[in-house]
Short mmCIF file of C-alpha atoms in Angstrom, two decimals:
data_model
loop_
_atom_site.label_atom_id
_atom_site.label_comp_id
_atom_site.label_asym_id
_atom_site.label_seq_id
_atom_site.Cartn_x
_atom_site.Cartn_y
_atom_site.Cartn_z
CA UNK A 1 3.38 8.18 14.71
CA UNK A 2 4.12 10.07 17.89
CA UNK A 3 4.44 13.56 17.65
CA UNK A 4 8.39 13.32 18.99
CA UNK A 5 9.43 10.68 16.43
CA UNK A 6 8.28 13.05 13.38
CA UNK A 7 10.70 15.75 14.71
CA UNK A 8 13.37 13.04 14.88
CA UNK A 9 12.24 12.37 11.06
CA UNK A 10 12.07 15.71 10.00
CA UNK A 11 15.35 16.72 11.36
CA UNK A 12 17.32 13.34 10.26
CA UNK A 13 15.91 13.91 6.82
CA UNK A 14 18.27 16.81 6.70
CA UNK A 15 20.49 14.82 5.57
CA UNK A 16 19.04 11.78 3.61
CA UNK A 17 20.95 10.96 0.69
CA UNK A 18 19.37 10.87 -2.49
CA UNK A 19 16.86 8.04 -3.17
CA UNK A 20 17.94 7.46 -6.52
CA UNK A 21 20.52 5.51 -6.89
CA UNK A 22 22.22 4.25 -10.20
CA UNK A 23 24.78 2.75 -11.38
CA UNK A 24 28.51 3.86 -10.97
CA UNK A 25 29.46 1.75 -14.17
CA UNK A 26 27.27 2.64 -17.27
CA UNK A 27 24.26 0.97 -16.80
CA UNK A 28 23.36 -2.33 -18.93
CA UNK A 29 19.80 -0.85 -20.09
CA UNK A 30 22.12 2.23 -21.20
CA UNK A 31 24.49 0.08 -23.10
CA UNK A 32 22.10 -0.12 -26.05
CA UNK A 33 21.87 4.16 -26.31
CA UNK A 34 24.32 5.50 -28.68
CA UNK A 35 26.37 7.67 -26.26
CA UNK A 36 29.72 9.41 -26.58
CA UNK A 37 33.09 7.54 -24.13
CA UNK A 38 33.14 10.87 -22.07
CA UNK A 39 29.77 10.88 -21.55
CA UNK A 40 29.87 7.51 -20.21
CA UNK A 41 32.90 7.78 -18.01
CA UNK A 42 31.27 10.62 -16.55
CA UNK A 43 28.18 8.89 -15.94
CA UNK A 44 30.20 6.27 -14.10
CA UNK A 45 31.78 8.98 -12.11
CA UNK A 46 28.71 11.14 -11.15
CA UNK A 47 28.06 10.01 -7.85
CA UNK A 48 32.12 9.82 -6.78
CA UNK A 49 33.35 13.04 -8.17
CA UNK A 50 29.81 15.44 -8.80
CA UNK A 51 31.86 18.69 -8.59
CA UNK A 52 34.10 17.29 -11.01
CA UNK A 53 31.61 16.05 -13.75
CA UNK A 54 29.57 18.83 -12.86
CA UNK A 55 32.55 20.93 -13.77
CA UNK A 56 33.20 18.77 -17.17
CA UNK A 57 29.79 19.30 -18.34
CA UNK A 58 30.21 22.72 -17.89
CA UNK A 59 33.39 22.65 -19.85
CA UNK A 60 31.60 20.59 -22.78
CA UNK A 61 28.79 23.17 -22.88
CA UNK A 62 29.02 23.94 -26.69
CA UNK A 63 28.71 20.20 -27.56
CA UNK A 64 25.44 19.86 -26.41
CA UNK A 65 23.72 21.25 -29.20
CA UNK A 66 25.19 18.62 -31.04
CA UNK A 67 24.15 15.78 -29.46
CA UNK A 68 20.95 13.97 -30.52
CA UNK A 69 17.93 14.48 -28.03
CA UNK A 70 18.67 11.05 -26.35
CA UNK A 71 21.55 11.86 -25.87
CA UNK A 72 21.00 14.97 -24.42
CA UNK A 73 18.40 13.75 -22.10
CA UNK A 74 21.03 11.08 -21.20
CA UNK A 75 23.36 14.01 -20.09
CA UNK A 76 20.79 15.93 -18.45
CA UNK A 77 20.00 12.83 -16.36
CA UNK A 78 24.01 12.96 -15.02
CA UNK A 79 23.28 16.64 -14.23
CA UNK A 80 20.12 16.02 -12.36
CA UNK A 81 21.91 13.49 -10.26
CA UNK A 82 25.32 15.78 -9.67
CA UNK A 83 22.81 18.78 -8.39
CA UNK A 84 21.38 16.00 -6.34
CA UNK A 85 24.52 15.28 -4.37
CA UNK A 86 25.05 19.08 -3.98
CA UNK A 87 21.81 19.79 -2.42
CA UNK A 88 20.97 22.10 -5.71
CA UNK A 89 17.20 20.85 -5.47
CA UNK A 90 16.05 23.41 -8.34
CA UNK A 91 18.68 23.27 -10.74
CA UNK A 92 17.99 18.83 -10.57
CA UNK A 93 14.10 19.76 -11.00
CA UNK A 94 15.50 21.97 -14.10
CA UNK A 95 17.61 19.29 -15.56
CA UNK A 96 15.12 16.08 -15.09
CA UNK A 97 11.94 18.54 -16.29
CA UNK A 98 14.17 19.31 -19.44
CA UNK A 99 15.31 15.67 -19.99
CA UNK A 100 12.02 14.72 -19.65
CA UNK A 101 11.17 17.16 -22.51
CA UNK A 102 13.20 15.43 -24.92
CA UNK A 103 12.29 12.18 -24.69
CA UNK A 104 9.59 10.60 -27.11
CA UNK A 105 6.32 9.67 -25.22
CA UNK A 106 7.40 5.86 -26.04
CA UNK A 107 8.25 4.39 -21.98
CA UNK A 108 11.91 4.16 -21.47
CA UNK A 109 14.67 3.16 -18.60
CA UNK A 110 15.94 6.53 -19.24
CA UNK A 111 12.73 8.56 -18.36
CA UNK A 112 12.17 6.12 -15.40
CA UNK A 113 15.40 7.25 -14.29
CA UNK A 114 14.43 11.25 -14.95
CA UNK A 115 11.22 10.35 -13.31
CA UNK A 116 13.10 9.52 -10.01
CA UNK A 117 15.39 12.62 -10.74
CA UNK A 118 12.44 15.03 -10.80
CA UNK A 119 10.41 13.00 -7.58
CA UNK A 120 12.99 13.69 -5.34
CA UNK A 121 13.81 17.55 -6.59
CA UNK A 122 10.07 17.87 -5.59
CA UNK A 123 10.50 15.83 -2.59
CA UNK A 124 13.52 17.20 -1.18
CA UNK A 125 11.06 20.85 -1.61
CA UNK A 126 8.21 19.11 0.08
CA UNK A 127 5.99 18.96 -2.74
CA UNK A 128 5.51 15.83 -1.61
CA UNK A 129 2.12 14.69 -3.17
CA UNK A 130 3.93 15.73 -6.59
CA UNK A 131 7.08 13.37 -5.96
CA UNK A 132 4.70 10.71 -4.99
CA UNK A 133 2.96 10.93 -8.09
CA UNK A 134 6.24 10.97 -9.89
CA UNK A 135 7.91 7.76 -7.89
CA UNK A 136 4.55 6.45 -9.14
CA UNK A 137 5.04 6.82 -12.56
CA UNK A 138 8.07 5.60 -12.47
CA UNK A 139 7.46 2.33 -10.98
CA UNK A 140 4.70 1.93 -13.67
CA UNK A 141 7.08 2.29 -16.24
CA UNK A 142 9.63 0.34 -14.84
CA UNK A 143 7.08 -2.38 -14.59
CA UNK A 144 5.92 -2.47 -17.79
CA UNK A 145 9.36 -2.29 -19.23
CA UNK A 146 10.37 -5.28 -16.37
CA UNK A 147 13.03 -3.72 -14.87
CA UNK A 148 13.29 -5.12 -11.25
CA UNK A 149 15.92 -2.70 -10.36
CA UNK A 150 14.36 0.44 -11.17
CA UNK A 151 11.53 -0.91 -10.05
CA UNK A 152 12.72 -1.45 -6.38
CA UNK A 153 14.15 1.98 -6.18
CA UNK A 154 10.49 3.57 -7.08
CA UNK A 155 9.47 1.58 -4.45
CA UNK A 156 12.00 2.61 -1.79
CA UNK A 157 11.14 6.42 -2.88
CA UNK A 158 7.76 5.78 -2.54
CA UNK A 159 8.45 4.07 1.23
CA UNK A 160 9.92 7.67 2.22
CA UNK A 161 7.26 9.56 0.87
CA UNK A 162 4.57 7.16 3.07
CA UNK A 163 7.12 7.83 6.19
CA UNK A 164 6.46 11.44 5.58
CA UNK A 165 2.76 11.24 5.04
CA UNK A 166 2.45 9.12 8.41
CA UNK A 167 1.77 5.58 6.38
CA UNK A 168 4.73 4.25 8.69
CA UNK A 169 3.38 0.83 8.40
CA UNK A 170 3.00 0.85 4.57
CA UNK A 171 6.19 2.28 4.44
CA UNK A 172 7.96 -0.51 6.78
CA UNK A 173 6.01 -3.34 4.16
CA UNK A 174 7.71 -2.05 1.77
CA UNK A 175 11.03 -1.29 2.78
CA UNK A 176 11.05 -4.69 4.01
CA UNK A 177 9.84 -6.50 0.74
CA UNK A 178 12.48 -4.08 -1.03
CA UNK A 179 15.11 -5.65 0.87
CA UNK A 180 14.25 -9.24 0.22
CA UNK A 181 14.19 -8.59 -3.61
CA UNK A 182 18.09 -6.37 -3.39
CA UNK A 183 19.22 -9.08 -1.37
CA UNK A 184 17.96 -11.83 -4.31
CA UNK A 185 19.13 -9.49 -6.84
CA UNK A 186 22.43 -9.72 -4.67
CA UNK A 187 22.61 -5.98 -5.76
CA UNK A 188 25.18 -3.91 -3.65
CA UNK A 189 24.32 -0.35 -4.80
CA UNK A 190 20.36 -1.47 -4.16
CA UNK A 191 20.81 -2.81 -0.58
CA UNK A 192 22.96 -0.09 0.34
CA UNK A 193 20.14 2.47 -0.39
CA UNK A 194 17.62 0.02 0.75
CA UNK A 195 19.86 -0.83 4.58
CA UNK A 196 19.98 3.24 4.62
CA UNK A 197 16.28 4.25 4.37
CA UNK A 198 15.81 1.18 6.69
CA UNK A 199 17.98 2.41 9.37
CA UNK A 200 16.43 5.94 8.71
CA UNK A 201 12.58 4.50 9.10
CA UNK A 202 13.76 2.42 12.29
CA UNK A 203 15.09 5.41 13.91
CA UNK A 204 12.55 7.72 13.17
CA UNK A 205 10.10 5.22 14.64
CA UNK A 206 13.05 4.52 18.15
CA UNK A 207 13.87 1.68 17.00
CA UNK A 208 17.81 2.87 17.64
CA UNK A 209 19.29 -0.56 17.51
CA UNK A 210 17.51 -1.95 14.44
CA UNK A 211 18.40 0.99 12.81
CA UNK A 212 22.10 1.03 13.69
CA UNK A 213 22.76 -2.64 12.15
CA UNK A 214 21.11 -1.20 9.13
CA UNK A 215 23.11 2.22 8.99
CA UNK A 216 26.06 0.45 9.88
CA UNK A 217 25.50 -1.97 7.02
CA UNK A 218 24.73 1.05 4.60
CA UNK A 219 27.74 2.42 5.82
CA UNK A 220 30.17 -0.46 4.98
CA UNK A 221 28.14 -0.87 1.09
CA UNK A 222 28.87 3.04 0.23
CA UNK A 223 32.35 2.35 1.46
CA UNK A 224 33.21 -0.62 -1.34
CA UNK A 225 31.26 1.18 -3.66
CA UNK A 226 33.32 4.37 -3.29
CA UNK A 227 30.48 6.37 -3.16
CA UNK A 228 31.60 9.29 -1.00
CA UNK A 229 28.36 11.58 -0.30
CA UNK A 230 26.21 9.04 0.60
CA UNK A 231 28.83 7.96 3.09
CA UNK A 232 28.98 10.99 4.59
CA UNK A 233 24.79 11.17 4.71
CA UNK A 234 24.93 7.49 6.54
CA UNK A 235 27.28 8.70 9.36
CA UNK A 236 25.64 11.82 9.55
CA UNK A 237 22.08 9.48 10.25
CA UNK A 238 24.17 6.70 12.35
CA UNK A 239 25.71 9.64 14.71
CA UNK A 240 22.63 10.85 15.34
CA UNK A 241 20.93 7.67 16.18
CA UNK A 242 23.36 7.29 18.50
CA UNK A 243 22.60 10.43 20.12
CA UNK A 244 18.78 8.81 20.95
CA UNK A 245 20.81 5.96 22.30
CA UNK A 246 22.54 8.22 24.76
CA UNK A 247 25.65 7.12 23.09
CA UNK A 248 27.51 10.88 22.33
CA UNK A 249 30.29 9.73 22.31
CA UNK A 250 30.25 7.40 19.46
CA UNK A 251 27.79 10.82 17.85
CA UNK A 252 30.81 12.87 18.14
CA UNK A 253 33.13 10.39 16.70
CA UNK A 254 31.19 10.02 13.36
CA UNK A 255 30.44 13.12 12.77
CA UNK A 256 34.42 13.76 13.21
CA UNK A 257 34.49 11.23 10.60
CA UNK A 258 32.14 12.78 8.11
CA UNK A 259 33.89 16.20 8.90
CA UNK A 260 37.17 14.41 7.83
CA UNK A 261 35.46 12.71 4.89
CA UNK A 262 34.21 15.69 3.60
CA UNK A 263 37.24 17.96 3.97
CA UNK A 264 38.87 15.45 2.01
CA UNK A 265 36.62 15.70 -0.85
CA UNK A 266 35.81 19.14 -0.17
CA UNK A 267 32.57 18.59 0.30
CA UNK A 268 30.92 21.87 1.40
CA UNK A 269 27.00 20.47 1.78
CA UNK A 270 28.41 17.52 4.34
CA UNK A 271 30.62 19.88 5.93
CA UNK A 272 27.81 22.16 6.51
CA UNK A 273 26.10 19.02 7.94
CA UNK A 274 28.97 17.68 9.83
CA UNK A 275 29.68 20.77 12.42
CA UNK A 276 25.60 21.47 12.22
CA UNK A 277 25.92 18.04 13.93
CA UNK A 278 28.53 18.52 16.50
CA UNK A 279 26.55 21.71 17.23
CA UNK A 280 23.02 19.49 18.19
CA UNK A 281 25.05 16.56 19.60
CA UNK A 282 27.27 19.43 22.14
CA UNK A 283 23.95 20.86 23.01
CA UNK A 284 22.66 17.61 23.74
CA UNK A 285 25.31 16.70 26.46
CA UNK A 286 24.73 19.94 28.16
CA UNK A 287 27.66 21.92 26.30
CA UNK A 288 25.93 24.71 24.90
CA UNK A 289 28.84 27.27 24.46
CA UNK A 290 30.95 24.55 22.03
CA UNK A 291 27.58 23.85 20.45
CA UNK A 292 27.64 27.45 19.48
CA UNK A 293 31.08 27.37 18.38
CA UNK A 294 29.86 24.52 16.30
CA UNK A 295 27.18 26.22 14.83
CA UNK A 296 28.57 29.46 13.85
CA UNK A 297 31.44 26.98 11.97
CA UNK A 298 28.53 25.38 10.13
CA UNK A 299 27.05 28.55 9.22
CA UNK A 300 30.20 29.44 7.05
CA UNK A 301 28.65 27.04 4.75
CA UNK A 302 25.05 27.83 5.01
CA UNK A 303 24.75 29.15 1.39
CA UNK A 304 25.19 25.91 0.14
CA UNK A 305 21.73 25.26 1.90
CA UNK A 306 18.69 25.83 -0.79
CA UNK A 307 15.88 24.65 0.96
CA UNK A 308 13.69 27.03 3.17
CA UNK A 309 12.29 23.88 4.76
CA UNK A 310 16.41 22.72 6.09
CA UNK A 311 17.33 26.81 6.52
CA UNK A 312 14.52 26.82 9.11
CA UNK A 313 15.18 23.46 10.85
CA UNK A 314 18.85 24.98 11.30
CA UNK A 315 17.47 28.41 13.08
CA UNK A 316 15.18 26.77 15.03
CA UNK A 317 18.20 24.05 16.33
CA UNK A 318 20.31 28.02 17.15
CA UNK A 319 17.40 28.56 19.13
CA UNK A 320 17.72 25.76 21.70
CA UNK A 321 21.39 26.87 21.68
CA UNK A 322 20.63 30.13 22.46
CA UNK A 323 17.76 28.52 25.31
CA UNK A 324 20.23 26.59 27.14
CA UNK A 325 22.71 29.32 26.78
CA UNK A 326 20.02 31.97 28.63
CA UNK A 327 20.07 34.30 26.09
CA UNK A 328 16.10 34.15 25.53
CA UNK A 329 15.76 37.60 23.20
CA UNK A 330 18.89 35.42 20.40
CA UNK A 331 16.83 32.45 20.86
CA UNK A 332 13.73 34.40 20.21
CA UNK A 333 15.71 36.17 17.31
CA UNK A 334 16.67 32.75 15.67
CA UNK A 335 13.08 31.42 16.32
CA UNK A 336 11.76 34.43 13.84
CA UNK A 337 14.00 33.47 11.41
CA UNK A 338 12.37 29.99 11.62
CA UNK A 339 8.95 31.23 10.99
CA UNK A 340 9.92 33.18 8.48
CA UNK A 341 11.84 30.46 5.72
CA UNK A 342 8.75 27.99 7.09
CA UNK A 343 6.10 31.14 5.44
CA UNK A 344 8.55 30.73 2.30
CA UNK A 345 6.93 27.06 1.65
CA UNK A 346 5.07 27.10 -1.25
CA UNK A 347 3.95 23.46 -1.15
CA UNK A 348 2.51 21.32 2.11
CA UNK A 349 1.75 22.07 5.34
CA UNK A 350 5.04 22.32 7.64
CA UNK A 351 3.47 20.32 10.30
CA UNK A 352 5.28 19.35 13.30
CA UNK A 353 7.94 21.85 12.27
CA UNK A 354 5.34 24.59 13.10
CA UNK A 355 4.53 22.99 16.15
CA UNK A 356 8.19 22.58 17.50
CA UNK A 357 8.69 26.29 17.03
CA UNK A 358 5.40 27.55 18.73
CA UNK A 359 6.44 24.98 21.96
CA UNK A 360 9.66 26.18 22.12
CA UNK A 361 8.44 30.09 21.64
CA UNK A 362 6.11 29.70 24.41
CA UNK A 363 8.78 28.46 26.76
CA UNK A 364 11.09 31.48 26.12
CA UNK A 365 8.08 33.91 26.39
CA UNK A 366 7.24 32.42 30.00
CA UNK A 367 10.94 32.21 31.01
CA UNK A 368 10.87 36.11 30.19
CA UNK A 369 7.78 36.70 32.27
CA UNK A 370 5.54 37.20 28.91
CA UNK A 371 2.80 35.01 30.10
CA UNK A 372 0.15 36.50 28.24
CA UNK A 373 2.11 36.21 24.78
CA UNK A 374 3.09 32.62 25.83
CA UNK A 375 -0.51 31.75 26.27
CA UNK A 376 -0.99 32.82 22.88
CA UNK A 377 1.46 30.58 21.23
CA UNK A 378 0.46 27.41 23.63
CA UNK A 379 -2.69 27.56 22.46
CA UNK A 380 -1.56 28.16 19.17
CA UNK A 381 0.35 24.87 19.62
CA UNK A 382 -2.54 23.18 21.75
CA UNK A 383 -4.92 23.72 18.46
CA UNK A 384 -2.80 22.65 15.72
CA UNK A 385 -1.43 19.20 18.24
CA UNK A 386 -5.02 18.81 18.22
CA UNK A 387 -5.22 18.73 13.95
CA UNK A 388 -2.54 17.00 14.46
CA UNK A 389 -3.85 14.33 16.86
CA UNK A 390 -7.50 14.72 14.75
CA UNK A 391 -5.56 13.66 11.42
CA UNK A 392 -4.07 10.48 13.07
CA UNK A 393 -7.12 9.67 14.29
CA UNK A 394 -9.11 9.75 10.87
CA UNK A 395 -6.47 7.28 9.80
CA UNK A 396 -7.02 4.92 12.50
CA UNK A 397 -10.52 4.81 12.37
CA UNK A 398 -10.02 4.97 8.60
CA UNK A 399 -8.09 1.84 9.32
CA UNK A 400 -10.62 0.23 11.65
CA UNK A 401 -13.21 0.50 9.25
CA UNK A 402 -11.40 -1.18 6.50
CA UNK A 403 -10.47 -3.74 9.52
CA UNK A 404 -13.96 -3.93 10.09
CA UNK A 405 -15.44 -4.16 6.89
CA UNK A 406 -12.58 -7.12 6.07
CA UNK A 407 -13.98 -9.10 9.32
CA UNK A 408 -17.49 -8.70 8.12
CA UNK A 409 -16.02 -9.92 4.56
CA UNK A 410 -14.55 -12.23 6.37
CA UNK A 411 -17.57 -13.28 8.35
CA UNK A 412 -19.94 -13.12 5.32
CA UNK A 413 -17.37 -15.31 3.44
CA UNK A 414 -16.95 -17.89 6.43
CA UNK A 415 -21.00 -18.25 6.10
CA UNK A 416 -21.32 -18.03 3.13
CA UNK A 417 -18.86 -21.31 3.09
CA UNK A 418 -20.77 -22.96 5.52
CA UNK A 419 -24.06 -22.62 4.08
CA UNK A 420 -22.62 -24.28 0.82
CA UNK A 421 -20.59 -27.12 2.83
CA UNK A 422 -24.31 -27.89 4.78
CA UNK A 423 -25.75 -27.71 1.37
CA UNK A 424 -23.16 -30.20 0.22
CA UNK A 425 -23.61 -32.44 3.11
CA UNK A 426 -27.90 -32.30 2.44
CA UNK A 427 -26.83 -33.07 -1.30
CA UNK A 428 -24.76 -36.14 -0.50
CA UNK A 429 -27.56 -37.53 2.34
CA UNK A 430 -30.18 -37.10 -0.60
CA UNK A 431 -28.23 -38.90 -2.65
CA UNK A 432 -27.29 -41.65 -0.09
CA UNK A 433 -30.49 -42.24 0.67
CA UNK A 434 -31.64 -42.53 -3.30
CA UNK A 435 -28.61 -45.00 -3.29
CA UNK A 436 -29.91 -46.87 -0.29
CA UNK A 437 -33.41 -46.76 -2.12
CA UNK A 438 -32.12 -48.43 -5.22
CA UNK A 439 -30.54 -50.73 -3.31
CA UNK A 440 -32.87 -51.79 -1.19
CA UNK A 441 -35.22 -51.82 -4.51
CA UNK A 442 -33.19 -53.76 -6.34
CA UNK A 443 -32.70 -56.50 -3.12
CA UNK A 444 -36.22 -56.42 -3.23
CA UNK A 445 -36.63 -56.97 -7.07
CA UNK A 446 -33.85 -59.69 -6.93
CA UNK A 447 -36.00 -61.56 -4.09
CA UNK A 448 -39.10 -61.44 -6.10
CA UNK A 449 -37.66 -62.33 -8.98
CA UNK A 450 -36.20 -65.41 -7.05
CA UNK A 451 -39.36 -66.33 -5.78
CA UNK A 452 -40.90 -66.15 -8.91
CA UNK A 453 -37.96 -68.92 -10.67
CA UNK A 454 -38.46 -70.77 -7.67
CA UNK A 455 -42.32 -71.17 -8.23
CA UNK A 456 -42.04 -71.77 -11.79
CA UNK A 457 -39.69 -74.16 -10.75
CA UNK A 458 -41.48 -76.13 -8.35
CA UNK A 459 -44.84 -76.01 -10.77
CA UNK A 460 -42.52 -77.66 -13.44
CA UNK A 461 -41.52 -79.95 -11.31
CA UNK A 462 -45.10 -81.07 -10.40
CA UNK A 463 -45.82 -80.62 -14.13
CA UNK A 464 -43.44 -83.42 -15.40
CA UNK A 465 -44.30 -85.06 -11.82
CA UNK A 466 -48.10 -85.19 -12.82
CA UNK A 467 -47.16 -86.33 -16.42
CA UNK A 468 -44.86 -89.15 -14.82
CA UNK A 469 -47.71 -90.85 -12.93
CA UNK A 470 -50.42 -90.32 -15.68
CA UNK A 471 -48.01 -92.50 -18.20
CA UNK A 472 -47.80 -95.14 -15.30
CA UNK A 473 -51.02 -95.44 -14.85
CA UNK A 474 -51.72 -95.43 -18.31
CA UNK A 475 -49.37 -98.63 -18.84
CA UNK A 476 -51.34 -100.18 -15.84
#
């Protein structure tokens, strides 16, 4: 992957909607669980109203206790996804890890489901070699309890986890095999999520027009499904693909349309994401002061914002604000800030995002005649492109080997069935010519054996011949 389309990743990612997706009627695995009306209606309502169950749980705090631990875990998995929606990435860790907890070690649908929960708390913190293991698990279990449909959405978590990790390819396979199976399962809620992450993993790779049949498609699923925050998260993607396609126009008017959406719903995380839209889309057609404007509206939400990984993507997008404005020393200012929530990581190396900032420092330094500091920070940038370029290059060759080891499997194979086929062929002239050799043995045996009835034939014949003219002459 080049090193532009993983910014475009990284920065549309901002905004990915949850990968776990479940049902918005109580599930039919569920239907078996002993579990309170409420609890069900509010599971059905968890991904249309998640301040509102949210709220409701709150409100039911002191019946908790009294629930049995299935049913608790059942309610903590409603929590996990509600914090999802919100963007409250440790509280869903909390509620999955203490779900999780309660559960008997016996596999269940309901600790796949807290599986996915807690894989995409981690994810969404970049602990992304723990979510992976998690979507793993998951899919195991869902596999050996043959459940297609949790199975697929393992497998679509697992896709965006490879898209991260630079296994685009993999990733792509995937996705693409998880669409086939949603669309045989004729599953809306699956192919929404699955025609999402599609679009997503087409237009991180520029693939803008794949992706926007895809999004577009997403878009219209979420709709009949009434499934308002992913909605939101699909326009938010869809307006910024078409900001690589040049079309701003058609950016601005979607992210109007999430604003509106989310106003509506009072959705504070997808308002914070709407205007910190309008903001990069403005600064993208050359209008840096509204882009400001923009931006300091988005910022009245920027509590709601948990993630030091998302806090520093949004300083460092102030920054190029600030650079096309010409106010170097705020840029430089909002660039700090970056660094500083990127230090906060506790899990995986920021990557590209590290990268972006020390390009765009060393720029400002040389436009302010600090050509020695800007030196610094190139090279700074120049080694770690370099890692960079180094670790795609281990997986190519990593890649070519296996390529070439499967030719000379291939090759050794392809011999291998020669050699037998020649030996085949040497094994069937052996025993053609045995065959001829009977043959011609037993044509030979046949003749002598004709011969031989022939001469005892004719020496009969003279026998009784003999005998014939002895008696004559004997009369005589």
């Amino acid at each position: 992957m080049m090193l532009g389309s993983m910014f475009r990743y990284h920065f549309l990612l901002l905004a990915i909607s949850a990968a776990i997706i479940f049902s918005s009627s109580f599930p039919v695995w569920a239907q078996t669980l002993v579990v309170p009306e409420w609890l069900q209606q509010l599971d059905a309502q968890k991904h249309r109203s998640p301040e509102s169950v949210l709220e409701q749980l709150q409100q039911q705090q002191d019946v908790f206790v009294d629930l049995t631990k299935t049913q608790q875990a059942f309610w903590l998995n409603i929590e996990a996804t509600v914090y999802s929606h919100l963007g409250r990435y440790p509280e869903q860790q909390q509620a999955a890890q203490r779900g999780l907890a309660l559960l008997e070690e016996q596999p269940s649908l309901l600790q796949v489901e807290l599986l996915l929960e807690l894989g995409y708390a981690r994810e969404m913190q970049l602990a992304l070699t723990e979510a992976l293991n998690l979507y793993r698990q998951a899919s195991d279990t869902a596999i050996a309890l043959e459940n297609n449909k949790l199975r697929i959405r393992a497998m679509v978590n697992i896709a965006a986890i490879d898209t991260l990790q630079d296994r685009d390819q993999q990733a792509l396979q995937a996705l693409k095999q998880a669409y086939q199976e949603a669309s045989t399962l004729q599953d809306k809620e699956l192919l929404a999520e699955v025609n999402a992450q599609l679009g997503l993993m087409y237009s991180s790779l520029a693939f803008e027009q794949e992706a926007q049949q895809f999004l577009e498609q997403a878009l219209t699923l979420y709709d009949e499904l009434g499934w308002q925050r992913n909605k939101v998260t699909v326009l938010y993607n869809l307006a910024r693909n078409y900001s690589y396609l040049e079309n701003f126009e058609l950016a601005l008017q979607s992210f109007d349309r999430m604003l509106q959406s989310a106003q509506i719903a009072n959705d504070l995380l997808s308002m914070y994401y709407a205007y910190s839209g309008l903001a990069i889309t403005s600064n993208e057609m050359g209008r840096p002061q509204i882009a400001l404007n923009y931006m300091e509206k988005a910022e009245e939400y920027l509590n709601v914002i948990q993630s030091a990984y998302y806090l520093s993507g949004h300083h460092y997008e102030k920054a190029l604000i600030y650079q096309k404005l010409q106010q170097n020393s705020l840029a430089l200012q909002q660039l700090q800030l970056s660094e500083e929530y990127l230090q906060k990581l506790e899990h995986d190396d920021p990557g590209n995002m590290l990268l972006a900032l020390q390009l765009l420092k060393s720029e400002l330094l040389a436009e302010q005649g600090q050509y020695q500091r800007a030196y610094q920070n190139l090279q700074a940038f120049v080694r770690g492109f370099q890692q960079f370029r180094d670790k795609e290059n281990e997986i190519e060759l990593a890649k070519l080997r296996m390529g070439f080891e499967a030719e000379r499997e291939l090759a050794r194979q392809t011999l291998l069935e020669q050699e037998l086929q020649v030996k085949a062929l040497r094994l069937a002239e052996i025993n053609r010519a045995r065959q001829i050799q009977w043959m011609w043995l037993a044509i030979a045996m046949g003749i002598i054996a004709l011969i031989l009835a022939l001469f005892m034939l004719v020496r009969k014949n003279q026998q009784q011949r003999r005998k014939l003219e002895l008696t004559k002459q004997e009369k005589s």
